[in-house]
mmCIF file of C-alpha atoms in Angstrom:
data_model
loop_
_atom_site.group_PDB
_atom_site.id
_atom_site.type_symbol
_atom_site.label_atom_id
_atom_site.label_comp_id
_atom_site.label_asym_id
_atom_site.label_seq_id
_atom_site.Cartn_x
_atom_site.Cartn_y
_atom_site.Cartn_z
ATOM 1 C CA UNK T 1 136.994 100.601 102.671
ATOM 2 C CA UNK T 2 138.544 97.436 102.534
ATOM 3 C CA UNK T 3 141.662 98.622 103.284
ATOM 4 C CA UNK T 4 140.667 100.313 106.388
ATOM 5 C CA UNK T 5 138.986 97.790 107.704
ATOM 6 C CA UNK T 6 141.855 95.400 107.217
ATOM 7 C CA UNK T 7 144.959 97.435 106.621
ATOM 8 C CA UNK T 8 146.315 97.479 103.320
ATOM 9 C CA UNK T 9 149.070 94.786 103.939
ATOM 10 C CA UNK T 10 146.325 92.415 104.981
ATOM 11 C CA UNK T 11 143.723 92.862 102.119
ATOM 12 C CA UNK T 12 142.445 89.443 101.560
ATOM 13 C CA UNK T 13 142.151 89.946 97.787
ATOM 14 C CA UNK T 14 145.841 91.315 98.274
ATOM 15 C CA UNK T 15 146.905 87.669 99.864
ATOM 16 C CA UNK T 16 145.238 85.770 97.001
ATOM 17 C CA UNK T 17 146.858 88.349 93.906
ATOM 18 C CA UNK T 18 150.369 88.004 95.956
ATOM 19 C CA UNK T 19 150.225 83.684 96.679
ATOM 20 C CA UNK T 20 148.812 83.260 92.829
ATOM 21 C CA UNK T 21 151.405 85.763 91.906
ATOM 22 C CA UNK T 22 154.133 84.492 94.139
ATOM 23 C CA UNK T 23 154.731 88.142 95.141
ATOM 24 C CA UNK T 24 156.668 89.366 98.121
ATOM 25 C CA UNK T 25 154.317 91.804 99.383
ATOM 26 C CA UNK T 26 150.428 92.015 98.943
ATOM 27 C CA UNK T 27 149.816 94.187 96.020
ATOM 28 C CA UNK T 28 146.446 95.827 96.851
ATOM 29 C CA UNK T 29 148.315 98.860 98.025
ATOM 30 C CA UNK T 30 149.123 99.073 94.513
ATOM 31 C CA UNK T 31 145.731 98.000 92.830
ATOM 32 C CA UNK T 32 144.222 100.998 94.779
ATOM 33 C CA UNK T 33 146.716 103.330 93.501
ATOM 34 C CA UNK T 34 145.842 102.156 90.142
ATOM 35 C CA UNK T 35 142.984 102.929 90.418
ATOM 36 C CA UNK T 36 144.036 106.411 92.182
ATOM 37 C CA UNK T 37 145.121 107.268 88.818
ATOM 38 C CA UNK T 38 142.694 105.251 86.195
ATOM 39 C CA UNK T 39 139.976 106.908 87.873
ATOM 40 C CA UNK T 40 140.779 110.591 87.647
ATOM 41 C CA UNK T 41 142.114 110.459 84.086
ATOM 42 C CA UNK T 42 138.786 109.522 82.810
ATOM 43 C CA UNK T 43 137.224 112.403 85.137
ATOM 44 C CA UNK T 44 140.094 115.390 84.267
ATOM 45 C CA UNK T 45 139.749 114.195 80.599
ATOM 46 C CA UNK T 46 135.887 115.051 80.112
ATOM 47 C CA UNK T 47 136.327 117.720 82.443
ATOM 48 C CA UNK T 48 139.004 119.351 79.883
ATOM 49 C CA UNK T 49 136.946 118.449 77.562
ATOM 50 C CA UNK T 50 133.505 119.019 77.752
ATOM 51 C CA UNK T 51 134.046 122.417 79.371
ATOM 52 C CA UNK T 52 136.151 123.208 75.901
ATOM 53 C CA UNK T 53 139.270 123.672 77.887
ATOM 54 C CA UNK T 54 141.467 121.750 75.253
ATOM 55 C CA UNK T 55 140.674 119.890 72.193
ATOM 56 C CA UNK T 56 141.412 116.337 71.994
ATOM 57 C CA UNK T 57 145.074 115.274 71.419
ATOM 58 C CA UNK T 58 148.301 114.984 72.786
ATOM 59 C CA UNK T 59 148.197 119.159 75.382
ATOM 60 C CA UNK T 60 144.979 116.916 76.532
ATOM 61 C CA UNK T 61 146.783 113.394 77.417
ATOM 62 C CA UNK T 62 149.916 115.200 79.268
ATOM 63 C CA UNK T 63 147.854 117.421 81.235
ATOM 64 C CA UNK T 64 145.447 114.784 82.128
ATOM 65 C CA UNK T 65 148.423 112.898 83.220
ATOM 66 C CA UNK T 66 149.989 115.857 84.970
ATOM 67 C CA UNK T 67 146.191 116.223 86.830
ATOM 68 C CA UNK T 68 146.445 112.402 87.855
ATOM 69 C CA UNK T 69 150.171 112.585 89.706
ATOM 70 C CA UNK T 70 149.298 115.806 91.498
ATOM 71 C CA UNK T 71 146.188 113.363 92.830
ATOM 72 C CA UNK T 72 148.557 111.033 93.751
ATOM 73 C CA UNK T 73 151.409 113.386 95.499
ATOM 74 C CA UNK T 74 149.142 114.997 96.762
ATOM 75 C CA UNK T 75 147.748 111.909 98.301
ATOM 76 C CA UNK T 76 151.250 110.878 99.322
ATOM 77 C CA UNK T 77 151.489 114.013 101.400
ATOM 78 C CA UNK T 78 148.762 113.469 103.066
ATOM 79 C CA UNK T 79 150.351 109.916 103.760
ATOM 80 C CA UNK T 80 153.394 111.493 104.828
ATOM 81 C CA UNK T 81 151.822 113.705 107.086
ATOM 82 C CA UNK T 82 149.684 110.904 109.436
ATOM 83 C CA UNK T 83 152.158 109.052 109.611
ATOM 84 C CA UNK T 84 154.644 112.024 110.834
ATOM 85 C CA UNK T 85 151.139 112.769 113.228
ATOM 86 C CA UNK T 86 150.966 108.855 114.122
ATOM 87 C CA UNK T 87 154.627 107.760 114.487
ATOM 88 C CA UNK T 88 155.018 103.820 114.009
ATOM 89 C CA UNK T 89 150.894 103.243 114.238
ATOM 90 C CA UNK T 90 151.180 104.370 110.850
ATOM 91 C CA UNK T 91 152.848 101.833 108.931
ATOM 92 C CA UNK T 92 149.880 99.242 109.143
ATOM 93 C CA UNK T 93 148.007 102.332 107.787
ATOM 94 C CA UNK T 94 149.798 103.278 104.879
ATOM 95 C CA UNK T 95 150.761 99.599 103.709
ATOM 96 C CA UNK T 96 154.165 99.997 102.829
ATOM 97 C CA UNK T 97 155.328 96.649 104.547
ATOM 98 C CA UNK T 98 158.576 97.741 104.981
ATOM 99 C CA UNK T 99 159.375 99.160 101.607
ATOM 100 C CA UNK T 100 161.431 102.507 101.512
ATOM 101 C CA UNK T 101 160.244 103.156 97.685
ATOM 102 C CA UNK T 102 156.419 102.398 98.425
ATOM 103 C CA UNK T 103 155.772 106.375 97.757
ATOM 104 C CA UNK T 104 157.806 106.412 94.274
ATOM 105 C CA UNK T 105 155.607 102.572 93.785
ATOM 106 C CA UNK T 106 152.298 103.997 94.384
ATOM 107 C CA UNK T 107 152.901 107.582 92.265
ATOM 108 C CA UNK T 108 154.227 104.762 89.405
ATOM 109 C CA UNK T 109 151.696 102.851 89.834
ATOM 110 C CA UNK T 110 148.846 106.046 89.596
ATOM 111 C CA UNK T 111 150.910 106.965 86.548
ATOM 112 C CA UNK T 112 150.742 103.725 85.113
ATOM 113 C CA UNK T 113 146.718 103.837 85.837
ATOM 114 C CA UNK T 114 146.303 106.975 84.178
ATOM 115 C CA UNK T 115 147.972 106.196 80.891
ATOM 116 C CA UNK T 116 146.058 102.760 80.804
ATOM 117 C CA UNK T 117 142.819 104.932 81.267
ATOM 118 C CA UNK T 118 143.779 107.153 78.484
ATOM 119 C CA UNK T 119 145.420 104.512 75.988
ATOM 120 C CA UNK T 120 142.695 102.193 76.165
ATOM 121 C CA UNK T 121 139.425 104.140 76.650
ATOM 122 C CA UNK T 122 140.481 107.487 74.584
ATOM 123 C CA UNK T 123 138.291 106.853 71.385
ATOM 124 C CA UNK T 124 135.362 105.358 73.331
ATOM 125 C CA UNK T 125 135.308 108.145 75.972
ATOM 126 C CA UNK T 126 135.407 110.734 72.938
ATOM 127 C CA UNK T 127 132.332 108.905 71.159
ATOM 128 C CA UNK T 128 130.540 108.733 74.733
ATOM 129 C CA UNK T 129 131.043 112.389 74.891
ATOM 130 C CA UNK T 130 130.178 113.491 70.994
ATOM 131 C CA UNK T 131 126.784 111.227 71.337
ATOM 132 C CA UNK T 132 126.527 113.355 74.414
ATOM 133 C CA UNK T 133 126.883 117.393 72.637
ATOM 134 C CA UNK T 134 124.813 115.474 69.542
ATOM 135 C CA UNK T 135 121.790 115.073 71.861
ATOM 136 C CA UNK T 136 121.809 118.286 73.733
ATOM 137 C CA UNK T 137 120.061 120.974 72.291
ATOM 138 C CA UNK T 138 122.472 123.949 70.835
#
């Protein structure tokens, strides 16, 4: 939302990350796609999980991963295509501030999100989820 009301390029938050920083550009952009791929790992992981789809271990982290960057191209071509629909409007839209690689960035950057999701959180999100099938009747 903030980005929308603001465009990403002018994200307030993004202005005090890049001048503390001393960045070129304002990195909120790249905090949301972060997020774009924290976010879903956590969700396609007890989604594969719960439902029994895989059992924990490493089939479970790449295909999480692989679930994450589809989210993210496929939020890149949906990018693509406003800005082929808006012409020049676009580019306060999509935030790239002039930066031919801000696509490859922002799937990076998801990537990066989802394996920080999945390296960090693995063993509590698996304890969340076995408290969870220990309290539910069998």
């Amino acid at each position: 939302m903030l980005g929308g009301h603001y465009t990403y390029a002018r994200v307030p938050l993004g202005d005090w990350v890049q001048h503390a920083l001393s960045l070129q550009r304002n990195p909120y952009d790249r905090l949301g796609h972060f997020a774009q791929g924290f976010v879903p790992a956590l969700v396609a992981r007890e989604i594969l999980l719960r439902n029994s789809v895989l059992r924990r271990g490493a089939w479970t982290f790449f295909l999480v991963t692989c679930v994450c960057l589809a989210i993210s191209a496929a939020y890149e071509l949906v990018e693509w295509a406003t800005a082929e629909a808006t012409g020049g409007a676009a580019d306060a839209f999509l935030g790239t501030q002039g930066d031919v690689w801000d696509t490859q960035w922002d799937m990076f950057t998801a990537l990066i999100g989802a394996l920080t999701a999945q390296i960090t959180l693995a063993r509590f999100h698996d304890a969340q989820i076995d408290a969870l099938a220990r309290r539910q009747p069998a």
